[in-house]
Structures are given as structure tokens and as C-alpha cells.
Coordinates of C-alpha atoms in Angstrom, one line a residue:
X1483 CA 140.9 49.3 117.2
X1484 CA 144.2 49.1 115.9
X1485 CA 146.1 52.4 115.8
X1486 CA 149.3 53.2 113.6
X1487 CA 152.3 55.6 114.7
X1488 CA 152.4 58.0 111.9
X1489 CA 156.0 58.0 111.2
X1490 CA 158.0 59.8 109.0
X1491 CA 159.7 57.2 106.9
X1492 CA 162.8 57.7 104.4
X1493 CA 162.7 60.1 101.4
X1494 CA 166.4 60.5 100.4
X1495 CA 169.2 57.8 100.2
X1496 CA 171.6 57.0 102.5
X1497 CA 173.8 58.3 103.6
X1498 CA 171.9 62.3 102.8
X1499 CA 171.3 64.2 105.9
X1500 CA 167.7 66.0 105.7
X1501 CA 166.2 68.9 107.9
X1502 CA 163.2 69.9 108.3
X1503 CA 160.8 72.7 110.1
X1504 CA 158.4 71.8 112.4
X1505 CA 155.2 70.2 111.0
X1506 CA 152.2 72.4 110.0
X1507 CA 149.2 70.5 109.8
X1508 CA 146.6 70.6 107.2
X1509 CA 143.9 69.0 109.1
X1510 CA 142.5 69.3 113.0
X1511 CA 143.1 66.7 115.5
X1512 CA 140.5 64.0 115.1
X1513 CA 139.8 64.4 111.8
X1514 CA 138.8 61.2 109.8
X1515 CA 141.3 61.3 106.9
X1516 CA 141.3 59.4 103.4
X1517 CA 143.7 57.2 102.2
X1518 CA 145.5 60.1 100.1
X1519 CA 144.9 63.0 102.4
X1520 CA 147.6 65.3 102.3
X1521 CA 147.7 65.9 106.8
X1522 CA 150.7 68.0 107.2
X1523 CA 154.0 69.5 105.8
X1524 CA 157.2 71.1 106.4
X1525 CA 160.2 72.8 105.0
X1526 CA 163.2 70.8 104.6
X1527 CA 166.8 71.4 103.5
X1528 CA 170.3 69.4 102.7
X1529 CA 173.2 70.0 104.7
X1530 CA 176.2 67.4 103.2
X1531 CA 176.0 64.2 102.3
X1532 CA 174.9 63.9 98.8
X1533 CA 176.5 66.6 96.4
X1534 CA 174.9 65.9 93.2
X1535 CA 171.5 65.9 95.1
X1536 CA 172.2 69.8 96.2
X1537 CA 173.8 70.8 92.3
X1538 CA 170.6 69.0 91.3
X1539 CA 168.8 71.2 93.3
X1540 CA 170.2 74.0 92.2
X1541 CA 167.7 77.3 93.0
X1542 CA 165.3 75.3 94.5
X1543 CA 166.5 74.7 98.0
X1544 CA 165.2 77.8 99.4
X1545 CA 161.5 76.3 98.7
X1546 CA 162.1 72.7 98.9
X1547 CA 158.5 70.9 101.2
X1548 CA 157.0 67.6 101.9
X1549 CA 153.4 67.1 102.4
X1550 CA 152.7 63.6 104.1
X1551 CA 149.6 61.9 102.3
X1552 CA 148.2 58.9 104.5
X1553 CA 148.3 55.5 103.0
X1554 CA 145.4 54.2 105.0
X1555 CA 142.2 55.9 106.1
X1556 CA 141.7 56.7 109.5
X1557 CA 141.4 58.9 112.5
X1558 CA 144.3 61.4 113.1
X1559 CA 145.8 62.0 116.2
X1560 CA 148.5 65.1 116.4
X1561 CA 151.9 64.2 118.4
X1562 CA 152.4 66.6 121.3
X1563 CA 155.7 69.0 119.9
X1564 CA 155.4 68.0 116.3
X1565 CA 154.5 71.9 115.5
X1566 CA 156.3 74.2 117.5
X1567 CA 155.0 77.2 115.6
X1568 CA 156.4 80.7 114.4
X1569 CA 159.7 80.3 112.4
X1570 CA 160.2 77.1 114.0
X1571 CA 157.8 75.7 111.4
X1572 CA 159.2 77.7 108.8
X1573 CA 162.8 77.3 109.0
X1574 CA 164.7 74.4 107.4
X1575 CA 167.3 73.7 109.5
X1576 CA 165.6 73.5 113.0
X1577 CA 165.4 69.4 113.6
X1578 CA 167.0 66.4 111.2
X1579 CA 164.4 64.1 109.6
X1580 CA 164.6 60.8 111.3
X1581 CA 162.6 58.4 109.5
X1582 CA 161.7 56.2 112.8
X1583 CA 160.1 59.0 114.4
X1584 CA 156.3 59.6 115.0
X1585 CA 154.2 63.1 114.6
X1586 CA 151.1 61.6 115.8
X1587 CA 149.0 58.5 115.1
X1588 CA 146.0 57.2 113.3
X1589 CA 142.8 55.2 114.7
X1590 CA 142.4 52.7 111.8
X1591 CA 139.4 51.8 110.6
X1592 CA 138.0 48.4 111.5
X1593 CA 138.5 46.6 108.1
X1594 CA 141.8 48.5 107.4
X1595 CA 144.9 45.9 107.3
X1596 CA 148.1 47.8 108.6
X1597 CA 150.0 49.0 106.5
X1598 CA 153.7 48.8 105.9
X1599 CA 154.2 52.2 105.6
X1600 CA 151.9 55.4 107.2
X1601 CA 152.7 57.9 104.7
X1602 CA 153.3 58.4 101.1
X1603 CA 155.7 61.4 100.9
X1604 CA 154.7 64.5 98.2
X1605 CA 157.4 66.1 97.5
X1606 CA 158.0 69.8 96.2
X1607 CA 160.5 71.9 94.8
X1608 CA 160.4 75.2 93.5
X1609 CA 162.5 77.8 91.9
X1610 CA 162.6 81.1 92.8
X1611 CA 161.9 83.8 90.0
X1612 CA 164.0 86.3 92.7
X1613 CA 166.1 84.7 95.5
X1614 CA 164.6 87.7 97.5
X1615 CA 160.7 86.2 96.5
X1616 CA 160.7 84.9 99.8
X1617 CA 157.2 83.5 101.0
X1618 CA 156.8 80.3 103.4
X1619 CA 153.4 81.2 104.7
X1620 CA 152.1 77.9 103.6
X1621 CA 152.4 75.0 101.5
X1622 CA 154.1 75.8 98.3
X1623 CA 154.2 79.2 98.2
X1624 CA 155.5 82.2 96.9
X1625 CA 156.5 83.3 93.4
X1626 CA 158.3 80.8 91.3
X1627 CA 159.3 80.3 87.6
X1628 CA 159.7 76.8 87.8
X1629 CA 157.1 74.5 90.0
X1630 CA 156.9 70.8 90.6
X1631 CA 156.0 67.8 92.6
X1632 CA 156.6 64.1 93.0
X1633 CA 155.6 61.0 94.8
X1634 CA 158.9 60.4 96.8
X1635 CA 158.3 57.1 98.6
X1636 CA 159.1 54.9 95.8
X1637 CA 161.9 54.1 93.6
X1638 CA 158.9 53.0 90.2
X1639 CA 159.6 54.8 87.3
X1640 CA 158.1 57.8 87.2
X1641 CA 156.4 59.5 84.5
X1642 CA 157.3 63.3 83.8
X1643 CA 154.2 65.9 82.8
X1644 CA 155.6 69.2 81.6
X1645 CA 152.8 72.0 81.9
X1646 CA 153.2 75.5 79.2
X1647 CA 150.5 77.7 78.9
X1648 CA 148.4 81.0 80.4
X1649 CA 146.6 81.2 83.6
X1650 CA 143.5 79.0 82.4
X1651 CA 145.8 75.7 82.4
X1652 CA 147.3 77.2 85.9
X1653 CA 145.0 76.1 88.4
X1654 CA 143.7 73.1 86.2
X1655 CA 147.4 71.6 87.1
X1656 CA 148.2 73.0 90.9
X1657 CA 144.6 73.1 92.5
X1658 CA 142.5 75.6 94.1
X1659 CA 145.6 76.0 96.7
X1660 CA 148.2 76.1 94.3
X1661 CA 150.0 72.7 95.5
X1662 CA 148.9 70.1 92.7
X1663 CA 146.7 68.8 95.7
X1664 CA 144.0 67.7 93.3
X1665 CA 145.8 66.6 90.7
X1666 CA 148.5 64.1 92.4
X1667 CA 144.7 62.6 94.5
X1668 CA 143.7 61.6 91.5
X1669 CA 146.6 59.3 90.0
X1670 CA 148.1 56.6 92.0
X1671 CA 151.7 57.8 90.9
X1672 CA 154.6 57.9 91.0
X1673 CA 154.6 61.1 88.8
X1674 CA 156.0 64.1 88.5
X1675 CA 154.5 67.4 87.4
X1676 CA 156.3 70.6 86.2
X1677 CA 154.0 74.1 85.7
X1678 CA 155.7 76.8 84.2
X1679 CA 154.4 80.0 84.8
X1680 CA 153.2 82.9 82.0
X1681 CA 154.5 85.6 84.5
X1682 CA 157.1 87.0 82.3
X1683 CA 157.2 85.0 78.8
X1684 CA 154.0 83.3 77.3
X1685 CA 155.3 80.3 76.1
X1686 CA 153.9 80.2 72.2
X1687 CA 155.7 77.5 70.1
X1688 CA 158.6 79.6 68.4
X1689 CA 159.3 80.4 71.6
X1690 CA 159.4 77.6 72.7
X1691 CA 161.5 75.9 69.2
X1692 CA 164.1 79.1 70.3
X1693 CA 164.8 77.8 73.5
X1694 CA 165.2 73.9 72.4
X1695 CA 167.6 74.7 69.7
X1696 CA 169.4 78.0 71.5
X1697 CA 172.9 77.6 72.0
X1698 CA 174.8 78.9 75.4
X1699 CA 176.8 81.6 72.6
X1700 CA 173.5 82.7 72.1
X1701 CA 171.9 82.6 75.5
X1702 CA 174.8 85.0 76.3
X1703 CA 174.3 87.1 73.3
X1704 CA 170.8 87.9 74.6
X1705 CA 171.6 88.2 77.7
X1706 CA 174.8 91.1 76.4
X1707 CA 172.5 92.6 74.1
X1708 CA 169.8 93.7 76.5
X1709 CA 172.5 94.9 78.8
X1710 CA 173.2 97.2 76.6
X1711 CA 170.5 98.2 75.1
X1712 CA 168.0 98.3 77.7
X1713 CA 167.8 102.1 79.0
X1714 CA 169.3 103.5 76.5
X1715 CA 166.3 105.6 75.4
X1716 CA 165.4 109.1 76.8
X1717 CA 163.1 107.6 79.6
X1718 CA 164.8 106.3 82.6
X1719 CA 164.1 102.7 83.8
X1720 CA 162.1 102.2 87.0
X1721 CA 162.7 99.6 89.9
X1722 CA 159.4 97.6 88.7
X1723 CA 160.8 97.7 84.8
X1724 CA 164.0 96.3 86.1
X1725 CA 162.1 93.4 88.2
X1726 CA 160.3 92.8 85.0
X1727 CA 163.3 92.7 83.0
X1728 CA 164.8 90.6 85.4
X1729 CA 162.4 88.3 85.2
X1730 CA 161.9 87.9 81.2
X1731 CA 166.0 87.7 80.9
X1732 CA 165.7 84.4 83.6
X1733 CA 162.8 83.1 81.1
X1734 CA 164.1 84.0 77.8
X1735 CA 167.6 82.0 78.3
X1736 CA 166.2 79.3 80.0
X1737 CA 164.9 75.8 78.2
X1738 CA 162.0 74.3 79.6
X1739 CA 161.7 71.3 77.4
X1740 CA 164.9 70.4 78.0
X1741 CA 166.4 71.0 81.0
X1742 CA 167.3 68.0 83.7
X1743 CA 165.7 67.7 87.0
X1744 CA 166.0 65.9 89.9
X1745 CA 163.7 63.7 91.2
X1746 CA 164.3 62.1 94.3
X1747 CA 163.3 58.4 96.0
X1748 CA 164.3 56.3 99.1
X1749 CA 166.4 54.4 97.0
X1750 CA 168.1 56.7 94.6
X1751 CA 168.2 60.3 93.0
X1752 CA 167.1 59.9 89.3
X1753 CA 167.3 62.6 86.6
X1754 CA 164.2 63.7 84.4
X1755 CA 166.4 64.7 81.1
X1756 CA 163.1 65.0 79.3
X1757 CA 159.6 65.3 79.9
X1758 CA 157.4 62.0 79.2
X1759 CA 154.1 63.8 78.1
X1760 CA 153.8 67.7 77.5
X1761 CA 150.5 70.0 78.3
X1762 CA 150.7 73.3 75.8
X1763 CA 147.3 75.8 75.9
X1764 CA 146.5 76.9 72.4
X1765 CA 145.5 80.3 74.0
X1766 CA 149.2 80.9 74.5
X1767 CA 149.4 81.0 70.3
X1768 CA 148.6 84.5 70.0
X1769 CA 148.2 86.2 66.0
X1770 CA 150.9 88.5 67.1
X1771 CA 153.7 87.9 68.1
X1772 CA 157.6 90.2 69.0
X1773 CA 160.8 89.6 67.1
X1774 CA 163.7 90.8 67.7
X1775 CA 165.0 92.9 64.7
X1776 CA 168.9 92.0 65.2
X1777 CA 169.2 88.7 66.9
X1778 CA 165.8 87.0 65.5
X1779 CA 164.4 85.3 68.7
X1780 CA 160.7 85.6 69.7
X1781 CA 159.2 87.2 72.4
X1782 CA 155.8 87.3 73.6
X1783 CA 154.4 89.0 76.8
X1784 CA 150.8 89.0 78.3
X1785 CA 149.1 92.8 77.0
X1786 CA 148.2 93.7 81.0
X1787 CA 152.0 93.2 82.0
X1788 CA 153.1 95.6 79.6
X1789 CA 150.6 98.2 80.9
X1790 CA 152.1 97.8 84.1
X1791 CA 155.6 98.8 83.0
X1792 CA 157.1 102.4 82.1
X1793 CA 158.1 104.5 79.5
X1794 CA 161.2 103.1 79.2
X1795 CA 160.2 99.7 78.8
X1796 CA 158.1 100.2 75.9
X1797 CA 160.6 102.2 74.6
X1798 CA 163.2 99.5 74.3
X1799 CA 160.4 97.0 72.6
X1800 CA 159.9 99.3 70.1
X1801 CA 163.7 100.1 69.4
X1802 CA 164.7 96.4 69.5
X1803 CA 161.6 94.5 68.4
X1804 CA 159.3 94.2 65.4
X1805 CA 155.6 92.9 65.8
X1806 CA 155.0 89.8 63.3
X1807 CA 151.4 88.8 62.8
X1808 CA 150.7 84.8 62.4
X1809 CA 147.8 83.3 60.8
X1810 CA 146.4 80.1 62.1
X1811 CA 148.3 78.3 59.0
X1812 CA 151.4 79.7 60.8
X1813 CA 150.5 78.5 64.6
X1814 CA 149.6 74.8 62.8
X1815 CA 152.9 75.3 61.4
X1816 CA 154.9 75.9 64.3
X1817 CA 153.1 73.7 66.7
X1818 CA 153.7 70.7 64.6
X1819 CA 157.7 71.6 64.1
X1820 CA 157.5 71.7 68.5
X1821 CA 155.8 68.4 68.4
X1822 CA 158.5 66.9 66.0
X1823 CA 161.4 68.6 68.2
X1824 CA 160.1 67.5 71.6
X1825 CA 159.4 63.7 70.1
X1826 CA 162.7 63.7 68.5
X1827 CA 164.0 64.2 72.5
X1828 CA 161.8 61.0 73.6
X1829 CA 158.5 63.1 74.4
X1830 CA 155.8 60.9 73.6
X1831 CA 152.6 62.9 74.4
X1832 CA 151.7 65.8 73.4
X1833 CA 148.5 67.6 75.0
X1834 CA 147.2 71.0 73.9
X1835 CA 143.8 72.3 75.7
X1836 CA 141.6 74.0 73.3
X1837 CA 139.3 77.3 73.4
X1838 CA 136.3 78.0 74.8
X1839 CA 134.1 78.7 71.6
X1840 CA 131.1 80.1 73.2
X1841 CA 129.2 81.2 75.7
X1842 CA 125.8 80.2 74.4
X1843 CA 124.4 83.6 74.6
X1844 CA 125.6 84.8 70.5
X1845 CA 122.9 87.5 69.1
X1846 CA 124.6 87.7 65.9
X1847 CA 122.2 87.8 63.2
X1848 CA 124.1 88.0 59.9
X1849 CA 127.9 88.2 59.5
X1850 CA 127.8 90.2 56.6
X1851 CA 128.6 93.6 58.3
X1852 CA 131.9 92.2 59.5
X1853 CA 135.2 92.5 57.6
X1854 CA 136.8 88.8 56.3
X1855 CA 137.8 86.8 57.8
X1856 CA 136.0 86.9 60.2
X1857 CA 138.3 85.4 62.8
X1858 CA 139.8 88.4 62.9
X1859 CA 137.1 90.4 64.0
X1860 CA 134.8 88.0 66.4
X1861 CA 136.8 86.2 69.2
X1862 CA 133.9 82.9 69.0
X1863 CA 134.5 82.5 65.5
X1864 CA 138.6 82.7 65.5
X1865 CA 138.6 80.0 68.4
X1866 CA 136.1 77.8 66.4
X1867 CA 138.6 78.1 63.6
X1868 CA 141.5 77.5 65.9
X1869 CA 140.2 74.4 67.6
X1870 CA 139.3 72.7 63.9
X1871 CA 143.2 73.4 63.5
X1872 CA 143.6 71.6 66.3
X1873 CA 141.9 68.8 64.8
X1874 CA 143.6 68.6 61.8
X1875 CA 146.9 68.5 63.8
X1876 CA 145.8 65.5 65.9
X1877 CA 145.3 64.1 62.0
X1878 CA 148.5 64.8 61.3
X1879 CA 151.2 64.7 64.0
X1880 CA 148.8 62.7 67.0
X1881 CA 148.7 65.9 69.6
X1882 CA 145.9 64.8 72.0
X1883 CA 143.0 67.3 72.3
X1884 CA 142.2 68.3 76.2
X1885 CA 138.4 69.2 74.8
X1886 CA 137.6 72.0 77.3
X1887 CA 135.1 73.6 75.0
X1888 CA 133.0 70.6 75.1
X1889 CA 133.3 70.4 78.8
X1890 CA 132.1 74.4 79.0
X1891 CA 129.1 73.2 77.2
X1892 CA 128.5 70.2 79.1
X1893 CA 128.9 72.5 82.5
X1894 CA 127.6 75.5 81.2
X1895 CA 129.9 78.2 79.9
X1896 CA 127.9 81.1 81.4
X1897 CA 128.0 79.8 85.0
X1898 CA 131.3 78.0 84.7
X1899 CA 133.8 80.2 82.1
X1900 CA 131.9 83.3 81.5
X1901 CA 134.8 85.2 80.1
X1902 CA 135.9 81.7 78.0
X1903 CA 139.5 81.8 79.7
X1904 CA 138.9 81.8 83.4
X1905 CA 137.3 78.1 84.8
X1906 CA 135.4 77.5 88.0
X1907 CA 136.4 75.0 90.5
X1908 CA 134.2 72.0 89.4
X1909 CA 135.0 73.0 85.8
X1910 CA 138.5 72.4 86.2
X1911 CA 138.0 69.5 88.5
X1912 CA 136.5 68.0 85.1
X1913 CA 139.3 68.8 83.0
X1914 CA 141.7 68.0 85.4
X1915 CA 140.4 64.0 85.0
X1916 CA 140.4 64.3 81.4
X1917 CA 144.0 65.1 81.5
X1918 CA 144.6 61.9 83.8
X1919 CA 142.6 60.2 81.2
X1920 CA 144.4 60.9 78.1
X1921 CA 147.9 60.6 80.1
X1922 CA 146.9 57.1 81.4
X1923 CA 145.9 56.1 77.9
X1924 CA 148.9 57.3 75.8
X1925 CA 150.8 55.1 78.5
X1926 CA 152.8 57.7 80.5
X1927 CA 153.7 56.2 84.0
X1928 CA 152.6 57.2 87.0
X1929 CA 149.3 58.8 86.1
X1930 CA 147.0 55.5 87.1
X1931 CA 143.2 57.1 87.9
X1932 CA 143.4 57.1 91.4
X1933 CA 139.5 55.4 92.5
X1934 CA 138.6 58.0 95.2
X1935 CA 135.4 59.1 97.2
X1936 CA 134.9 62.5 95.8
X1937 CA 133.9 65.5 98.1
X1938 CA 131.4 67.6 97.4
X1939 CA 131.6 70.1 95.0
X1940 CA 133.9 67.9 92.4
X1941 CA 132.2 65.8 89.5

């Protein structure tokens, strides 16, 4: 039986100094791994060397991991020392990466050929909404605003997958553990995903257009404007409306669609300037939307955040914003404008997930009791309405549909979405490989169909 040295292998260019943590593994000792298995992680940090790898990386040091995914499958053996535990394993800074060394080996299977190297590096980065969110309990977590992973063992080009929309599209893109386990096992890479988050600002497409075309004058003038204004009414701002004001000034100035990242290879550090393919969630298009009465930029935050802020939150909405209701001509309006703006940048896909229609269990008899239209009223009717918007728009400016509502009814919405918004595991499993369908065929690199043995409980 031949057995491999699971060696750690070069991530960053010469002549970049890494550290790391000690390794946490994500499998027992003797396991029988995949090829693709992600078996361990740690935390690791820059210290000199490269300086336009640590601006690059700019907010996201503090939660900067690699997960090793074998190459080959095997049997895993754990190297004696490579987890120390406690903060060792958490810290950065304890030992310096050295790409010759070995964690542990691997009992190959008998028809596997060796192979050249052990490990394919995923790679994560994420930044912080608070520099004081501080979690390293596992792999990827705590609270971010901005998080993303990449295959770093090879210098391909990569293709970019930005990610916009509410919690439904959340888990669909980072997994049941939050790491984009699922979703990197099934392409063959290299890519690189970005989710951002609905914590603070749903991202519907003026908001989205603000951002794009938002000067930095204008940035600041937000920024100035809520300074001032926010608790200036009778009712005195609490620690948890600051946090949350905090947090919705850090979204509202920021521009998702257009800001560089850094994604980094053996070879070379290369900068994302734009995102190759785009995944929106038409259930971030609400009909109502916040304006700002002075300034004119668009706000929107999730109903159940607002109930968890004060008096003088909602005080300053009211003083400072005015509610504008949209009708679905008005999201088809704005969502083709986004499409045009992120394609005039050198987007070329454009993927919106549509709603869940029903849940197979309508009693109603005769719609002539309810007020027109009737999309107003009855939530099944509006999302039909809204997802033969969506086909008109694939007519017109080529957005690719991410059918979830067919995939409800081909799962069963009752058992697998029964409040239309929130998926089970094997639902989103489903629409997880429709998205690396779509991506592979509009030709965005990096999201091959990786041909795997599925475990149970995925389609």
C-alpha cells in the first residue's frame, strides 16, 4: 500500500512569510476520505514580505483560514503535534507555514496513482462587520459583511461568483456549516465565491445602482448627514441602535459590485476588479422600499430588524426617510438598468433565484372577495406574477432563471419550504447544482461540475 505524506504545499508567492495556528481537524484518525474532502484547517496571518497582499487584505486578516481538501482518496492518518489545541489552534501567529512539512499521511487506495501534490488548498477570507466580532470557534466563523473563498493551489484563471440576496440564497451558497463546503465539492475550480450578507441592508437593485454609481463626495455626505442627524429626536439612542447603525453606515457606503479583491495563488496575487457572474434573489425586491427625503439614496431593511431596534431609531427613519411603493413594472425596471450597469463593468452572468409560488395546499375558491390586484393581497399570486416578470426579463436582457419554484414542486414544497422562503438541506443541495449548471453553461471559469459520490441525504 502506498502511503502519501500529507504536506502542506505553497499558497502564497515567494518571498511572503505565512503563519498559521495549529491544525483543527475535520475528520477522525482513520477515516477513509474522498478526493475533495475538506480534513483540516487553521488560522493564518502575514507578517512582511508582500505589502500589496496585506493592503489587499485589508479588514480581512483578523479571519483569514485554509481548509486542506485531499487530492486523492484515501485513509488519513493525523501527525503526532499537528493540533496542539486551545489558542494554539486559534492564534495566527503561533508556527510559520512551511510548505515541505507533513501533518499526517494518507493510506492510498490500491488503484490510486500518486499524486503530485496531497492537498488542494481552500482558502477563506472574511470581513469583519465589527473588528470586535471576534469568533474563531471553527471554520469560518463569526459575523461578517463580506465572505469569500477560493481554490488557492493554482495560478488558472479563476472565475468570480458574486452572491446578493436574503437568507433563502444564504445557505444555498455557504452550506449547512456556513464554509461554502458544498458548493466548492461540487465544481472542479478554481473559483471564487463572494456572499454578502442581508444583516443590515437588503440588497434590492436601486440599492444596489446607488452604490455602483455613488461617488466618494457622496459616500461622505451620507456618512456626515447621519452623524448629525441620528439622535437628534426626543428619544435617546441605545447601545444596540448604535451597533445597528454601525452596521447599515459600513453597508450603505460600501460597493459590492465593484469593489477589488484579492485572490491569492502559488504563483501570484491576482485582483478580482469585477465579478464574472452575479447571483441576485428576487425576494430581496420588496414593493416598498425607504428614500431618503434630502440626499435621495435608497434604503431597505428586513421588517424583524427594525422591531429589534428603539424608539429612537425609528424616529430618525421617519424624520429622514420617505416610504416609496414599487410595482413589479418598477422592480423589472430597475433590475434590467442593474443588469445593463454590471455588464457594462464586464459581468457576464446574471442569476436571479425566483419565488416559491405555492405550497400545494391553496383552498381558495373564488377570488372575487379580494381587492385588485390581487398581488397585493395574496402572497402565491404576487410571486406567480413576479416570477413571469422574471421571464420576460430573461426575454429581454438574458438574466438566467435559478427555477427554485419548480424544484419546491419537484421536492415537495410542504416538506421541503413550508414557509416558501426557508429550504431544507436536500432542497438546497438541488439548487445548489442548478447554479453550477447555469454558471458552467454561460462559460464562467472555474465552476466545472465536479463528478463526485454523493452521501446520503443529497440528490
Amino acid at each position: 500500500m502506498n502511503t502519501l505524506p500529507l504536506t502542506l504545499g505553497r499558497v502564497l508567492p515567494a518571498p511572503t512569510t505565512l503563519q498559521r495556528s495549529g491544525m483543527r481537524w475535520l475528520v477522525p484518525d482513520g477515516a477513509h476520505c474522498r478526493a475533495g474532502d475538506v480534513v483540516a484547517y487553521c488560522n493564518v496571518g502575514v507578517r512582511g514580505g508582500d505589502a500589496l497582499l496585506k493592503s489587499s487584505l485589508a479588514g480581512e486578516q483578523r479571519d483569514w483560514q485554509i481548509a486542506l481538501a485531499l487530492t486523492v482518496p484515501g485513509v488519513l492518518r493525523r501527525g503526532a503535534g499537528a493540533s496542539r489545541g486551545g489558542f494554539l489552534d486559534q492564534m495566527q501567529y503561533y508556527d510559520t507555514w512551511r510548505e515541505d512539512e507533513a501533518i499526517g499521511t494518507l493510506e492510498l487506495d490500491a488503484a490510486t496513482v500518486v499524486p503530485a501534490a496531497a492537498f488542494d488548498p481552500l482558502i477563506f477570507a472574511g470581513h469583519r462587520a465589527l473588528d470586535i466580532a471576534e469568533v474563531r470557534t471553527g471554520l469560518f466563523t463569526g459575523w461578517h459583511d463580506r465572505a469569500r473563498a477560493w481554490w488557492g493551489g493554482t495560478g488558472a484563471p479563476f472565475g468570480t461568483l458574486a452572491c446578493l440576496g436574503i437568507c433563502e440564497q444564504r445557505n444555498i451558497i455557504r452550506g449547512e456549516s456556513g464554509a461554502f463546503l458544498e458548493l466548492f465539492a461540487a465544481v472542479q475550480g478554481p473559483a471564487h465565491v463572494v456572499h454578502y450578507p442581508d444583516d443590515a441592508l437588503v440588497p434590492a437593485a436601486p440599492i444596489l445602482l446607488d452604490q455602483i454609481a455613488r461617488t466618494p463626495a457622496q459616500q461622505q455626505a451620507i456618512v456626515e448627514d447621519i452623524a448629525r442627524s441620528f439622535g437628534a429626536g426626543p428619544a435617546v439612542p441605545g447601545g444596540r441602535d448604535f451597533m445597528m447603525l454601525g452596521a447599515l453606515v459600513n453597508a450603505l457606503v460600501r460597493s459590492p459590485l465593484t469593489e477589488s479583491l484579492a485572490v491569492t495563488a502559488p504563483t501570484a496575487v491576482t485582483t478580482a476588479d469585477h465579478p464574472d457572474a452575479i447571483l441576485l434573489s428576487i425576494l430581496s425586491e420588496s414593493s416598498l422600499l425607504l428614500r431618503h427625503k434630502r440626499l435621495g439614496y435608497w434604503m431597505q431593511i428586513h421588517g424583524y430588524r427594525l422591531g429589534e431596534t428603539g424608539p429612537a431609531f425609528h424616529a430618525w427613519l421617519r424624520a429622514n426617510f420617505e416610504q416609496v411603493r414599487r410595482s413589479l413594472t418598477d422592480v423589472a425596471r430597475d433590475l434590467g438598468m442593474l443588469v445593463d450597469a454590471v455588464r457594462a463593468r464586464g459581468t457576464t452572468q446574471v442569476l436571479v433565484l425566483n419565488a416559491v409560488s405555492t405550497l400545494g395546499t391553496e383552498q381558495v375558491q373564488c377570488y372575487a372577495p379580494f381587492p385588485r390586484p390581487l398581488g397585493k393581497t395574496l402572497g402565491t399570486v404576487r410571486a406567480r406574477e413576479t416570477n413571469a416578470m422574471l421571464h420576460d426579463l430573461s426575454r429581454s436582457h438574458g438574466i438566467r432563471i435559478v427555477d427554485g419554484d419548480a424544484l419546491a414542486a419537484e421536492f415537495g414544497a410542504r416538506q421541503h419550504i413550508p414557509d416558501r422562503v426557508h429550504s431544507s438541506g436536500v432542497l438546497q443541495q438541488a439548487t445548489r447544482d442548478e447554479i453550477v449548471r447555469i454558471l458552467h453553461e454561460g462559460d464562467v471559469p472555474g465552476f466545472v461540475p465536479r463528478q463526485r459520490e454523493h452521501r446520503a441525504g443529497t440528490r
